[in-house]
Structure formats: C-alpha cells, structure tokens
Coordinates of C-alpha atoms (C1' of nucleotides) in Angstrom, one line a residue:
Chain A
M1 CA 44.0 -91.2 103.7
S2 CA 43.9 -89.8 107.0
L3 CA 46.1 -90.6 110.1
R4 CA 44.4 -92.2 113.1
V5 CA 46.0 -92.8 116.3
Y6 CA 44.6 -95.9 118.7
N7 CA 44.0 -93.4 122.3
T8 CA 43.8 -95.5 125.9
L9 CA 41.5 -93.1 127.0
S10 CA 38.6 -93.9 124.6
G11 CA 39.9 -97.5 123.9
K12 CA 40.3 -96.7 120.0
K13 CA 41.8 -96.0 116.2
E14 CA 40.1 -92.1 116.2
E15 CA 41.3 -90.1 113.8
F16 CA 43.5 -87.6 114.5
Q17 CA 42.3 -84.0 114.4
P18 CA 44.8 -81.4 116.3
L19 CA 44.3 -78.8 118.1
V20 CA 45.4 -76.2 116.2
P21 CA 45.1 -77.2 112.2
G22 CA 48.5 -78.5 111.6
K23 CA 50.3 -78.1 114.0
V24 CA 51.4 -81.2 116.9
G25 CA 51.9 -80.7 120.5
M26 CA 53.5 -84.0 122.3
Y27 CA 54.4 -84.8 125.1
V28 CA 56.0 -87.5 126.8
C29 CA 57.4 -89.2 129.9
G30 CA 61.3 -89.4 129.5
V31 CA 63.3 -91.2 132.0
T32 CA 64.2 -90.6 136.2
V33 CA 68.0 -90.7 135.6
Y34 CA 70.0 -92.5 138.4
D35 CA 71.1 -96.1 136.4
Y36 CA 71.9 -96.7 132.5
C37 CA 69.3 -96.9 130.0
H38 CA 67.6 -100.3 129.8
I39 CA 66.0 -101.9 126.3
G40 CA 62.8 -100.8 128.1
H41 CA 63.4 -97.4 127.7
A42 CA 65.1 -97.7 123.4
R43 CA 61.6 -99.3 122.5
A44 CA 59.4 -95.9 124.0
N45 CA 62.1 -93.3 123.3
I46 CA 62.0 -95.2 119.9
V47 CA 58.6 -96.1 119.2
F48 CA 58.2 -91.8 119.5
D49 CA 61.0 -90.9 118.7
V50 CA 58.7 -92.0 115.4
I51 CA 56.3 -91.2 115.8
Y52 CA 57.6 -87.7 116.2
R53 CA 59.4 -88.0 112.7
Y54 CA 55.9 -89.1 110.9
F55 CA 54.4 -86.5 112.3
K56 CA 56.7 -84.1 110.7
F57 CA 57.1 -85.7 108.0
S58 CA 53.3 -85.4 107.2
G59 CA 53.6 -81.8 107.2
F60 CA 52.5 -81.1 110.9
E61 CA 55.0 -78.8 113.1
T62 CA 55.1 -80.4 115.7
T63 CA 56.3 -79.3 119.2
Y64 CA 57.9 -82.8 121.4
V65 CA 58.9 -82.3 124.9
R66 CA 60.2 -84.9 127.1
N67 CA 61.6 -84.6 130.6
F68 CA 63.9 -85.8 132.6
T69 CA 62.7 -85.9 136.1
D70 CA 65.8 -85.6 138.7
V71 CA 64.7 -85.3 141.8
D72 CA 63.6 -88.5 142.9
D73 CA 63.7 -90.8 145.9
K74 CA 66.0 -93.4 144.1
I75 CA 68.3 -90.4 142.8
I76 CA 68.2 -89.2 146.5
N77 CA 69.2 -93.1 147.6
R78 CA 71.2 -93.7 145.3
A79 CA 73.5 -90.7 145.4
N80 CA 72.8 -91.0 149.2
E81 CA 75.3 -94.2 148.5
R82 CA 78.2 -92.3 146.4
G83 CA 78.1 -90.3 148.8
I84 CA 77.5 -87.3 146.1
T85 CA 74.5 -85.2 146.2
S86 CA 71.7 -86.1 143.8
R87 CA 72.5 -83.0 141.7
E88 CA 75.9 -84.6 140.8
L89 CA 73.7 -88.3 140.1
S90 CA 71.3 -86.8 137.5
E91 CA 73.6 -84.8 135.8
Q92 CA 75.5 -87.8 135.1
F93 CA 72.8 -89.8 134.3
I94 CA 72.0 -87.6 132.0
D95 CA 75.0 -87.7 129.8
E96 CA 74.8 -91.6 130.0
F97 CA 71.0 -91.3 128.4
Y98 CA 72.3 -89.1 125.7
T99 CA 74.8 -91.4 125.3
D100 CA 73.3 -94.7 124.6
M101 CA 70.1 -91.9 123.4
D102 CA 72.5 -90.8 120.5
A103 CA 74.0 -94.3 119.2
L104 CA 70.0 -95.1 118.4
G105 CA 69.9 -92.7 116.1
I106 CA 67.4 -90.1 118.6
E107 CA 66.8 -87.4 117.6
R108 CA 66.5 -84.4 120.2
P109 CA 63.4 -83.0 121.0
T110 CA 62.0 -79.3 121.0
H111 CA 62.1 -79.4 124.5
E112 CA 63.7 -81.5 127.2
P113 CA 62.5 -80.0 130.4
K114 CA 64.0 -80.9 134.1
A115 CA 61.9 -81.0 137.3
T116 CA 63.8 -78.9 139.3
E117 CA 63.8 -76.5 136.9
Y118 CA 59.7 -76.2 137.0
I119 CA 59.4 -75.8 140.9
D120 CA 57.8 -72.3 140.7
Q121 CA 55.4 -73.8 138.4
I122 CA 55.1 -77.1 140.4
I123 CA 54.2 -74.9 143.1
A124 CA 51.5 -72.7 141.9
I125 CA 49.8 -75.5 140.3
C126 CA 49.9 -76.8 144.3
Q127 CA 48.7 -73.7 145.3
T128 CA 45.1 -73.6 142.6
L129 CA 44.3 -77.4 143.2
I130 CA 44.5 -75.5 147.4
D131 CA 42.4 -73.0 146.7
K132 CA 40.3 -74.8 144.6
G133 CA 39.6 -77.2 148.1
M134 CA 40.4 -80.6 145.2
A135 CA 44.4 -80.7 147.6
Y136 CA 45.0 -80.2 151.2
A137 CA 48.5 -79.1 152.8
A138 CA 49.1 -81.9 156.5
G139 CA 51.6 -81.7 158.2
G140 CA 54.1 -79.7 155.5
D141 CA 52.8 -82.3 152.6
V142 CA 50.6 -81.4 150.1
Y143 CA 47.9 -84.5 148.8
Y144 CA 45.9 -84.1 146.3
S145 CA 42.3 -85.0 146.8
V146 CA 41.1 -87.4 144.9
E147 CA 37.3 -87.8 145.7
K148 CA 36.7 -83.9 144.1
F149 CA 37.9 -85.0 141.2
A150 CA 34.8 -86.8 139.4
S151 CA 36.5 -88.4 136.2
Y152 CA 39.8 -89.5 138.2
L153 CA 40.7 -93.1 137.0
K154 CA 39.4 -92.7 133.5
L155 CA 42.4 -93.1 131.8
S156 CA 42.8 -96.6 133.3
K157 CA 38.9 -97.9 133.2
R158 CA 39.8 -98.7 137.3
N159 CA 36.9 -99.0 140.2
M160 CA 37.2 -96.3 142.5
D161 CA 35.9 -98.7 146.2
E162 CA 38.6 -101.4 144.9
M163 CA 41.2 -99.2 144.9
Q164 CA 40.2 -98.3 147.8
A165 CA 39.9 -101.9 149.3
G166 CA 43.4 -102.6 148.7
A167 CA 45.2 -99.1 149.3
R168 CA 47.1 -98.4 152.8
I169 CA 48.1 -95.1 153.7
A170 CA 52.2 -96.5 154.5
P171 CA 53.6 -94.5 158.1
G172 CA 54.5 -91.1 157.8
E173 CA 51.7 -90.2 155.5
Q174 CA 49.2 -87.5 156.2
K175 CA 46.0 -88.2 153.2
R176 CA 42.7 -88.8 154.4
N177 CA 42.3 -90.9 151.4
P178 CA 44.2 -93.8 151.1
M179 CA 43.2 -93.0 147.6
D180 CA 45.3 -89.5 147.8
F181 CA 48.8 -89.3 146.1
A182 CA 51.4 -86.9 146.9
L183 CA 52.1 -83.5 145.1
W184 CA 54.7 -82.5 147.9
K185 CA 56.7 -83.3 150.2
A186 CA 58.1 -82.4 153.1
A187 CA 61.4 -82.4 153.7
K188 CA 63.2 -84.8 155.5
P189 CA 67.5 -84.3 156.4
G190 CA 70.1 -85.0 153.5
E191 CA 67.4 -84.4 150.7
P192 CA 67.2 -81.8 148.6
S193 CA 64.6 -79.1 149.1
W194 CA 62.9 -75.4 147.5
D195 CA 61.0 -73.4 149.9
S196 CA 57.0 -73.1 149.9
P197 CA 54.2 -72.3 151.2
W198 CA 54.9 -75.3 153.0
G199 CA 57.6 -74.9 154.4
A200 CA 60.9 -76.6 152.8
G201 CA 60.1 -80.3 150.6
R202 CA 60.1 -81.3 147.1
P203 CA 57.7 -82.5 144.6
G204 CA 56.4 -85.2 144.5
W205 CA 56.4 -87.3 141.1
H206 CA 53.1 -86.8 139.2
I207 CA 53.3 -83.1 139.2
E208 CA 56.2 -82.5 137.7
C209 CA 54.8 -83.4 134.1
S210 CA 51.9 -81.5 134.9
A211 CA 53.7 -78.1 135.0
M212 CA 55.8 -78.8 132.5
S213 CA 53.6 -80.1 129.7
S214 CA 51.4 -76.7 130.5
S215 CA 54.5 -74.4 131.0
L216 CA 55.2 -75.7 127.4
L217 CA 52.7 -76.6 125.4
G218 CA 49.4 -75.3 127.4
D219 CA 47.0 -76.6 129.3
S220 CA 45.1 -78.6 126.6
F221 CA 47.8 -79.7 124.2
D222 CA 47.5 -83.4 121.2
I223 CA 49.5 -85.9 121.9
H224 CA 50.8 -87.8 126.0
G225 CA 52.6 -90.4 125.8
G226 CA 54.7 -92.9 128.0
G227 CA 55.1 -96.9 128.7
R228 CA 52.2 -98.7 129.5
D229 CA 52.2 -98.9 133.0
L230 CA 52.9 -95.0 133.4
I231 CA 48.6 -95.4 132.5
F232 CA 47.8 -95.9 136.6
P233 CA 48.8 -94.5 138.9
H234 CA 51.6 -91.7 136.4
H235 CA 49.2 -90.7 133.7
E236 CA 45.5 -91.2 135.7
N237 CA 47.0 -88.1 138.6
E238 CA 48.4 -86.0 135.5
I239 CA 45.5 -85.8 134.5
A240 CA 44.0 -85.0 138.2
Q241 CA 46.3 -82.7 138.6
S242 CA 46.3 -80.8 135.2
E243 CA 42.9 -80.7 134.6
G244 CA 41.9 -80.1 138.5
A245 CA 43.9 -77.1 137.8
S246 CA 42.8 -75.9 134.7
G247 CA 39.9 -77.0 134.3
K248 CA 40.4 -77.7 130.6
P249 CA 41.1 -80.7 129.2
F250 CA 44.7 -82.3 129.6
A251 CA 45.5 -84.2 126.5
K252 CA 44.0 -85.2 123.6
Y253 CA 45.2 -88.2 122.5
W254 CA 47.1 -91.0 124.8
L255 CA 49.7 -93.4 123.4
H256 CA 51.1 -96.5 125.2
N257 CA 53.9 -98.0 123.8
G258 CA 53.9 -102.3 125.1
F259 CA 56.6 -103.5 127.1
V260 CA 60.2 -105.9 126.4
N261 CA 60.2 -109.3 128.1
V262 CA 63.2 -111.0 127.3
N263 CA 62.9 -114.9 126.3
Q264 CA 59.5 -114.3 127.2
E265 CA 59.7 -113.4 130.4
K266 CA 59.1 -110.2 131.7
M267 CA 62.7 -108.1 131.7
S268 CA 63.2 -107.3 135.7
K269 CA 65.9 -107.0 137.8
S270 CA 65.0 -110.1 140.6
L271 CA 65.0 -112.5 136.9
G272 CA 68.3 -110.8 136.2
N273 CA 67.3 -110.9 132.7
F274 CA 67.7 -107.1 132.7
F275 CA 70.0 -105.6 129.8
T276 CA 71.3 -101.8 129.9
I277 CA 71.0 -100.0 126.8
R278 CA 74.8 -100.5 126.5
E279 CA 75.6 -104.0 127.3
I280 CA 73.2 -104.8 124.0
L281 CA 75.0 -102.9 121.9
K282 CA 78.7 -104.7 122.3
T283 CA 76.3 -107.9 120.9
Y284 CA 74.2 -105.4 118.7
D285 CA 75.0 -102.7 116.0
A286 CA 72.2 -100.0 116.9
E287 CA 70.5 -99.4 113.6
V288 CA 69.8 -103.1 114.4
V289 CA 68.0 -102.9 117.7
R290 CA 65.8 -100.2 116.4
F291 CA 64.6 -101.8 113.8
F292 CA 64.5 -104.9 115.0
I293 CA 61.6 -102.6 117.0
L294 CA 60.8 -101.5 114.2
T295 CA 59.2 -104.6 113.3
A296 CA 56.7 -104.5 115.2
Q297 CA 53.6 -102.7 116.4
Y298 CA 54.4 -100.2 118.9
R299 CA 51.4 -101.2 121.6
S300 CA 53.0 -105.2 121.7
P301 CA 54.8 -106.8 123.9
I302 CA 58.0 -107.6 122.0
D303 CA 60.0 -110.3 123.2
F304 CA 63.9 -110.3 123.0
S305 CA 66.1 -112.8 122.3
D306 CA 69.2 -113.6 120.4
Q307 CA 67.2 -115.6 117.6
N308 CA 64.7 -112.7 117.2
L309 CA 67.9 -109.9 116.4
M310 CA 69.9 -112.1 114.4
E311 CA 66.8 -112.1 112.4
A312 CA 66.1 -108.9 112.0
Q313 CA 70.5 -108.2 111.3
S314 CA 70.0 -110.8 108.6
G315 CA 66.2 -108.1 107.6
L316 CA 68.4 -105.1 107.8
S317 CA 71.3 -106.5 105.6
R318 CA 69.0 -107.3 103.4
F319 CA 68.1 -103.5 103.0
Y320 CA 72.1 -102.3 103.2
E321 CA 73.1 -105.4 100.8
A322 CA 69.8 -104.1 98.3
L323 CA 70.5 -100.7 98.5
D324 CA 74.6 -101.2 98.1
A325 CA 73.5 -103.2 94.9
A326 CA 71.4 -99.7 93.3
Q327 CA 73.9 -97.6 94.4
K328 CA 76.7 -100.1 92.3
A329 CA 74.8 -100.3 89.3
V330 CA 73.4 -97.4 88.9
A331 CA 76.8 -95.1 89.6
D332 CA 77.8 -95.5 85.8
V333 CA 74.9 -94.9 84.0
P334 CA 74.4 -91.1 83.3
E335 CA 71.3 -89.3 84.6
S336 CA 68.0 -88.9 82.8
D337 CA 64.6 -87.1 83.2
Q338 CA 62.3 -89.9 83.0
N339 CA 59.8 -90.0 86.2
S340 CA 59.3 -93.1 86.7
G341 CA 56.5 -93.0 89.5
E342 CA 57.6 -96.1 91.6
G343 CA 58.4 -93.9 94.2
A344 CA 55.9 -92.6 94.3
R345 CA 54.3 -95.3 95.0
L346 CA 55.9 -96.9 97.6
E347 CA 55.8 -93.5 99.4
E348 CA 51.8 -93.9 99.2
K349 CA 51.9 -97.2 100.3
F350 CA 54.5 -96.2 103.9
R351 CA 52.8 -93.4 104.3
E352 CA 49.0 -95.3 104.4
A353 CA 50.8 -97.9 107.0
M354 CA 52.0 -95.2 109.2
D355 CA 48.5 -93.3 109.3
D356 CA 47.3 -96.6 110.6
D357 CA 48.6 -95.9 114.4
F358 CA 52.0 -95.9 113.4
N359 CA 51.9 -99.2 111.8
T360 CA 55.8 -99.3 111.2
A361 CA 55.8 -103.4 110.5
Q362 CA 53.5 -103.2 108.0
A363 CA 55.8 -100.4 106.9
I364 CA 58.7 -101.6 107.1
A365 CA 56.6 -104.7 104.8
H366 CA 56.4 -102.2 102.1
L367 CA 59.7 -101.0 101.5
F368 CA 60.7 -104.8 101.5
E369 CA 58.3 -104.9 98.6
G370 CA 60.6 -102.3 97.6
V371 CA 63.7 -104.1 97.8
R372 CA 62.6 -107.1 96.2
T373 CA 61.8 -104.7 92.7
L374 CA 65.2 -103.4 93.2
N375 CA 66.4 -106.3 93.2
R376 CA 65.2 -107.6 90.4
L377 CA 65.5 -104.1 88.0
I378 CA 68.9 -104.7 88.4
T379 CA 69.7 -108.2 87.8
T380 CA 67.5 -107.6 84.8
K381 CA 69.4 -108.6 81.5
K382 CA 71.2 -105.5 80.1
F383 CA 69.7 -103.3 82.6
A384 CA 72.1 -99.7 82.5
K385 CA 71.3 -100.3 78.7
K386 CA 67.5 -99.0 79.7
A387 CA 67.1 -96.2 80.3
D388 CA 63.5 -96.5 82.0
L389 CA 64.6 -99.6 84.6
V390 CA 67.5 -97.1 85.3
A391 CA 65.2 -94.8 86.6
Q392 CA 63.1 -97.0 88.6
V393 CA 66.1 -97.9 90.0
R394 CA 67.7 -94.5 91.1
D395 CA 63.8 -93.3 91.9
L396 CA 62.7 -96.4 94.6
H397 CA 66.6 -96.7 95.3
A398 CA 65.5 -92.5 96.5
T399 CA 62.8 -93.5 98.4
I400 CA 63.8 -96.1 100.5
L401 CA 66.6 -94.2 101.1
R402 CA 64.5 -91.3 101.6
L403 CA 61.3 -92.8 104.2
G404 CA 64.3 -95.0 105.6
N405 CA 66.3 -91.9 106.8
E406 CA 63.6 -89.5 107.3
V407 CA 60.8 -91.6 109.5
L408 CA 62.4 -94.1 111.1
G409 CA 65.7 -93.3 111.4
L410 CA 67.0 -96.6 109.5
F411 CA 69.5 -96.7 106.4
L412 CA 71.6 -93.4 107.9
S413 CA 74.7 -95.5 107.7
E414 CA 77.2 -96.3 103.9
P415 CA 75.3 -99.1 102.6
S416 CA 79.4 -100.8 102.7
T417 CA 80.3 -99.2 105.6
W418 CA 77.4 -100.9 107.0
L419 CA 78.3 -104.0 105.7
E420 CA 81.7 -104.1 106.9
K421 CA 81.5 -103.2 110.2
V422 CA 78.6 -105.5 110.3
R423 CA 81.1 -108.7 109.2
M424 CA 83.6 -107.3 111.4
A425 CA 82.0 -107.6 114.5
G426 CA 80.1 -111.3 113.9
L427 CA 84.4 -112.9 112.5
A428 CA 85.4 -110.7 116.4
R429 CA 83.3 -113.6 117.7
L430 CA 84.7 -116.1 115.1
D431 CA 87.8 -118.2 115.5
I432 CA 88.8 -116.7 112.7
T433 CA 91.5 -113.6 110.9
L434 CA 90.8 -111.5 108.6
E435 CA 94.4 -112.6 107.0
E436 CA 93.5 -115.9 107.2
I437 CA 90.7 -115.3 105.4
E438 CA 91.8 -112.9 102.9
T439 CA 95.2 -116.0 102.3
Q440 CA 92.0 -119.3 102.3
I441 CA 90.1 -116.1 99.2
E442 CA 93.3 -115.7 97.2
A443 CA 94.6 -119.6 97.3
R444 CA 91.1 -120.7 96.0
I445 CA 91.3 -117.8 92.9
K446 CA 94.6 -119.3 92.1
A447 CA 93.1 -123.0 92.3
R448 CA 90.3 -122.0 90.6
Q449 CA 91.9 -120.2 87.2
D450 CA 93.9 -123.4 87.2
K451 CA 90.5 -125.0 86.6
D452 CA 91.6 -127.5 89.9
F453 CA 87.7 -127.1 90.7
A454 CA 88.5 -130.1 94.4
K455 CA 90.8 -127.3 95.5
S456 CA 89.2 -124.8 94.8
D457 CA 86.0 -126.0 96.6
E458 CA 87.7 -127.5 99.7
I459 CA 88.9 -124.6 100.5
R460 CA 84.8 -123.2 100.0
D461 CA 83.9 -125.6 102.6
A462 CA 86.6 -125.5 104.9
L463 CA 85.9 -121.8 105.3
A464 CA 81.9 -122.5 105.4
A465 CA 82.7 -125.1 108.3
R466 CA 83.9 -122.1 110.1
G467 CA 81.3 -120.0 109.5
I468 CA 82.7 -118.3 106.0
E469 CA 80.9 -117.8 103.5
L470 CA 81.9 -117.0 99.9
L471 CA 80.2 -114.6 97.2
D472 CA 81.9 -115.1 93.9
S473 CA 80.8 -112.4 91.3
R474 CA 82.0 -110.4 88.3
E475 CA 84.0 -108.4 90.5
G476 CA 85.9 -110.9 92.2
T477 CA 84.9 -113.0 95.4
S478 CA 84.2 -111.1 99.0
W479 CA 82.9 -113.6 101.7
K480 CA 79.9 -113.0 104.7
L481 CA 78.9 -114.4 107.6
K482 CA 77.2 -117.6 107.2
Chain B
rG1 C1' 39.5 -110.1 143.2
rG2 C1' 39.2 -105.7 139.9
rC3 C1' 40.6 -103.6 135.8
rC4 C1' 42.9 -104.6 130.9
rC5 C1' 45.8 -106.8 126.7
rC6 C1' 47.1 -110.4 123.8
rG7 C1' 46.7 -115.9 120.9
rU8 C1' 47.6 -115.4 113.0
rC9 C1' 53.3 -121.3 109.2
rG10 C1' 58.7 -124.0 111.8
rC11 C1' 60.0 -118.7 114.1
rC12 C1' 58.7 -112.7 114.1
rA13 C1' 54.8 -110.4 112.3
rA14 C1' 50.9 -107.2 109.6
rG15 C1' 45.9 -108.2 108.6
rU16 C1' 40.1 -106.5 113.2
rG17 C1' 33.7 -108.0 108.4
rG18 C1' 34.3 -110.1 101.9
rU19 C1' 37.8 -114.4 101.1
rA20 C1' 45.1 -114.6 104.9
rA21 C1' 51.2 -108.9 103.7
rG22 C1' 55.9 -108.9 104.7
rG23 C1' 60.4 -111.1 107.1
rC24 C1' 64.0 -115.4 109.0
rA25 C1' 64.4 -120.6 108.2
rG26 C1' 63.0 -125.0 104.8
rA27 C1' 61.6 -126.7 99.3
rG28 C1' 61.8 -126.3 93.5
rG29 C1' 63.5 -124.0 89.8
rU30 C1' 66.8 -120.0 87.2
rC31 C1' 71.6 -118.2 87.2
rU32 C1' 76.7 -120.5 88.6
rG33 C1' 82.1 -125.3 87.0
rC34 C1' 79.9 -126.7 91.9
rA35 C1' 78.1 -123.3 95.1
rA36 C1' 76.6 -118.5 97.6
rC37 C1' 74.3 -114.1 96.4
rA38 C1' 70.0 -112.0 93.7
rC39 C1' 65.8 -113.3 91.2
rC40 C1' 61.1 -117.0 90.3
rU41 C1' 57.5 -120.6 91.8
rU42 C1' 56.0 -122.2 96.5
rU43 C1' 54.5 -123.4 102.5
rA44 C1' 49.1 -120.8 107.2
rU45 C1' 42.0 -120.5 106.7
rC46 C1' 43.9 -118.1 111.8
rC47 C1' 43.7 -122.4 120.4
rC48 C1' 38.9 -124.5 121.1
rC49 C1' 33.0 -124.6 121.0
rA50 C1' 28.6 -122.1 119.8
rG51 C1' 26.5 -118.4 117.4
rU52 C1' 25.2 -113.3 114.8
rU53 C1' 25.9 -112.9 109.2
rC54 C1' 25.0 -113.8 102.1
rG55 C1' 29.9 -113.7 104.2
rA56 C1' 34.2 -113.9 110.1
rA57 C1' 41.4 -114.7 111.1
rU58 C1' 38.1 -110.2 112.4
rC59 C1' 31.6 -109.2 115.7
rU60 C1' 29.1 -111.9 120.3
rG61 C1' 28.5 -115.4 124.8
rG62 C1' 31.4 -119.6 126.5
rG63 C1' 36.1 -122.7 127.1
rC64 C1' 41.6 -123.0 127.9
rG65 C1' 46.1 -120.6 127.3
rG66 C1' 49.8 -116.5 127.8
rG67 C1' 50.7 -111.4 129.7
rG68 C1' 50.4 -106.6 132.1
rC69 C1' 48.2 -103.4 135.7
rC70 C1' 47.0 -102.6 140.9
rU71 C1' 53.4 -100.6 144.3
rC72 C1' 58.7 -97.4 141.9
rC73 C1' 58.6 -98.6 136.6
rA74 C1' 59.9 -97.3 129.5

RNA sequence: GGCCCCGUCGCCAAGUGGUAAGGCAGAGGUCUGCAACACCUUUAUCCCCAGUUCGAAUCUGGGCGGGGCCUCCA
C-alpha cells in the first residue's frame, strides 16, 4: 500500500513519490504574528502536524519548515497603535503562538524561519527576477510582472482576463499591470526597513515564503501546505516567484486544509464568532479540540459548535476509559511471550486509512473498533486466566496507544488523570461540589449495606438530577458527568 | 459575474463503479437489588430528475440547496 495525497495542482489524488527516495521536504505557511491564534490556525497546525508525524512514522526522513511572517502591514499598524516596535510585537505573539501550539500538542517543525532573517535571500530573488525581465523596479518598489510567467494561475485555475477586469491599482502603486504584485515595498516613514538596491524598504508578503523555502529545502521540494484561502494569491504568487527565479519546478504536491466554521457560519470578526485558541481551551480540553479536528478529513470544512465539541469529548473519553480499563485488567497478570497479531492487524488498517490522503477520520474509526475489541476482551469471564486473551489486550492496548501518540498526538495523558481532569472541569460548571458528591456516595453506600434501596435510589436520582451519574463496580462507587 | 468545493441515518462523519465504516444520541437484550458503565443486537439506498453501465452514493448532464476564493486571512 502506498501513500496517496490530494494535490491541489492536479485536482486529484496522486501517489506520493518523493523527489529523493526516503526523504520528504515540506513547507507550510505559518502565521502573521500580530494577534492571538484562532481555531482556524489550530486546525491548520494540527492537520500539518499530523501529516508531518505520519511521514516520519512511515519512515521518511522529514524536514518540516513552518515560517513566521514578522514584517507586514498588520504588524506595523498594530505596533504603532501600541507604541511599540514591530519587532517587540512580533516577538510577543511568537511566544503566544507557542503557548497555544504547545497546549495543542503540536510538535516543533525542523525549521521555523522568520521573514526578517531572510532579507538577503529575498533581495537576491528580486534581483534575479529583475535580471530575467520578470520583475521591475518602480519608485523604490519592485513588482512581479505576471504576464511574464506563462503558467500563472495554474494552481488556482483562474482566468487572467477576468481577473484583470476586476483588478485595481491602488493609489501610490506603480504597477504596469493591475495583476502585478509587490515583491519589495519602498519604506514609508515609521516603518521597519532594510537597505536594498532599490533603496530602503521591506519585503512583500509572498516573496518571503519563496526565500525561506528555497533556502531551507532547495528550489524544488515535495510538499507545500497551507489553508485553502492561501491558494490565491499567496501560493500562486509563490509559484510565480520561485519557478520564475529558479527555472525549476517548485513544490510537487500542494495540500490545503479546509476551513473552520462556527455554528455553520464562516468564522469572522464582523460576525462576532471569532474564537481564539485560548478562549476555547478555557472550556474544552486541548486534546478534545485536537480529537475533534482529526475526526474530519482535513480538506472538508468543519463546524465548530458546542454540541460537536461535547460529542468529541464523549468520543475521546471512550478511548481513555477503555485504555484505563485495559491497563488495570492486565496490571496484575504476569507477562507472557504470546503474540496475538491483533495489534498488527489494527496497525495495518490504520496505515491504510492514513495512506489515503491522511484520512484521520477513517483511522480513528479503526481505533474505535480496537476499543470495542478491548472492552469485549476484558469483560470476558475469567479473562485474567486466559493467557491468549491477555496477550491480545496487551497488544491492542499498546498499539492504540502507540498509533495515537506517535501519529495523531492523542492519548498522551495518563487515562485516569485525564478522565479526572475532564470530570473536575465539568464539575466546575455544575452547581455541586466534590465534597457534596462524596458525602452522598458515602450515605448511599451505607443505605445499600442496610438494604435500604429506597433511600439508595433516592440519593442516586437526586444526584442524577443535578448532573451526576453514579457507577457501581466491584471496587466501589464512582461518578461521572451525565 | 468567473473559478472551486460540498449535499450520506436525529446529529457528527468515512466510503468516489460492485451492492452503505465509525462516533454521539435512540430502541431491545445481557449484566445489576434497581440503575449506570461495558458488551450483544438493532436504526439510512445516499438532495431531486435524466443518462452511461450487467451493476452508481460513487461516472455524465440538468435542476435545487449550501459554502469558499476572486481584497488581508489557516
């Protein structure tokens, strides 16, 4: 079974064949650091984190580059509003970015370049493009001449004539063609700037990604990723710049993640449904957010709502409950050298799903089947005395944990700890204290010992009415949120 | 207006030519003092119409509905 990926460039799933056997180079557009990250950023970063992890898991030596855009109009404006430098602002939000990404369990990429560290390379590409006649300097700006790049719009599949009809040249721009875009912008007063052959200025947005990707991955590399909204103009322009300058093919496969909607509406500041990652994490566990995002195919739109998040929490709890129960069920049983093959079978199905364009939803469905098998095995009569079943449970438990940990970045907590954390978080939203629950449980245990079932049920129903469900087992009585 | 994507059970969501995964919720059963948990069983012919095919949710055409990009955006 080989890995297949959906390539925006061809509009089809293609067999993944790296440029260099055994190695993968991937570049994903990162964030412009002028504000806190929202759940759309969470999705993009989680999706490409899993893609990165899966390449490594599949044995590829993977170089993952994710940049920071730390020079940009929005940064400059925001910094000016606050009376600090662009650098101070961007550094602050880089720290905030890491806070959020770490919470979501996102691995650090191999390289995390900042645009401002690549000014020399940016200037060099601009110069090459000017020398080749594909770009021109005008009034301290440098513009890319789109008509000089024959395959412009090949990624976004748009029509040049129609694009031109709607394009405008903004006041102050020196473009020859409205579709041309800025590679270099002349410095205005109060803006950060660098010296260049065209005078003091700063890079345009698109050029930085061309510079950073070629510097760290070479002119040609395997995977380029980002959100759907970057297809035009950002990625289209990157192709024009990079291929125009190098004369070589740029990224081989273009991967784009779908959007996050909120209650079925596009998330936007004007609609007031804009959620930052840290706001969401006040209500939902980070792993629940991660799990939720991975239960959909990465290219589909996903709807962020309380109901969907609650369901994700139930689903993830099912995993942790089963992992917890399995762990306990085999804890006191001596190890044996039996190999069940259950884990290998599950792993094969998991890989098959992931090989099909990183279908995490399908992969998770297979893991759920593993959970059911696990639960079925450990509730078998005299389970602990059946060495073959014990071996299956150990194998399956270890496999679910390993696939979850390494590829999906899930199930990383100690099950009982995680379940406890979620319970306590839920409790905080109810009008009841832990002490009250424990007191009631004690009272009910006593009533049951006295065979006073009427009272026992009364206590249970009263707690249930307040959102607390009791669970009796051999070990005693525990509780969970309804 | 141009380009692109989507429409599968009450909800979420896989499946892209061979007879509908999985989760949540629901029903019945086992377990239980009664419950809950867990397990077992069970719940759809895939927006509509026409066509291609031995065979279509999957391909083609038309319609209806939803969304995205075309300006900064994950």
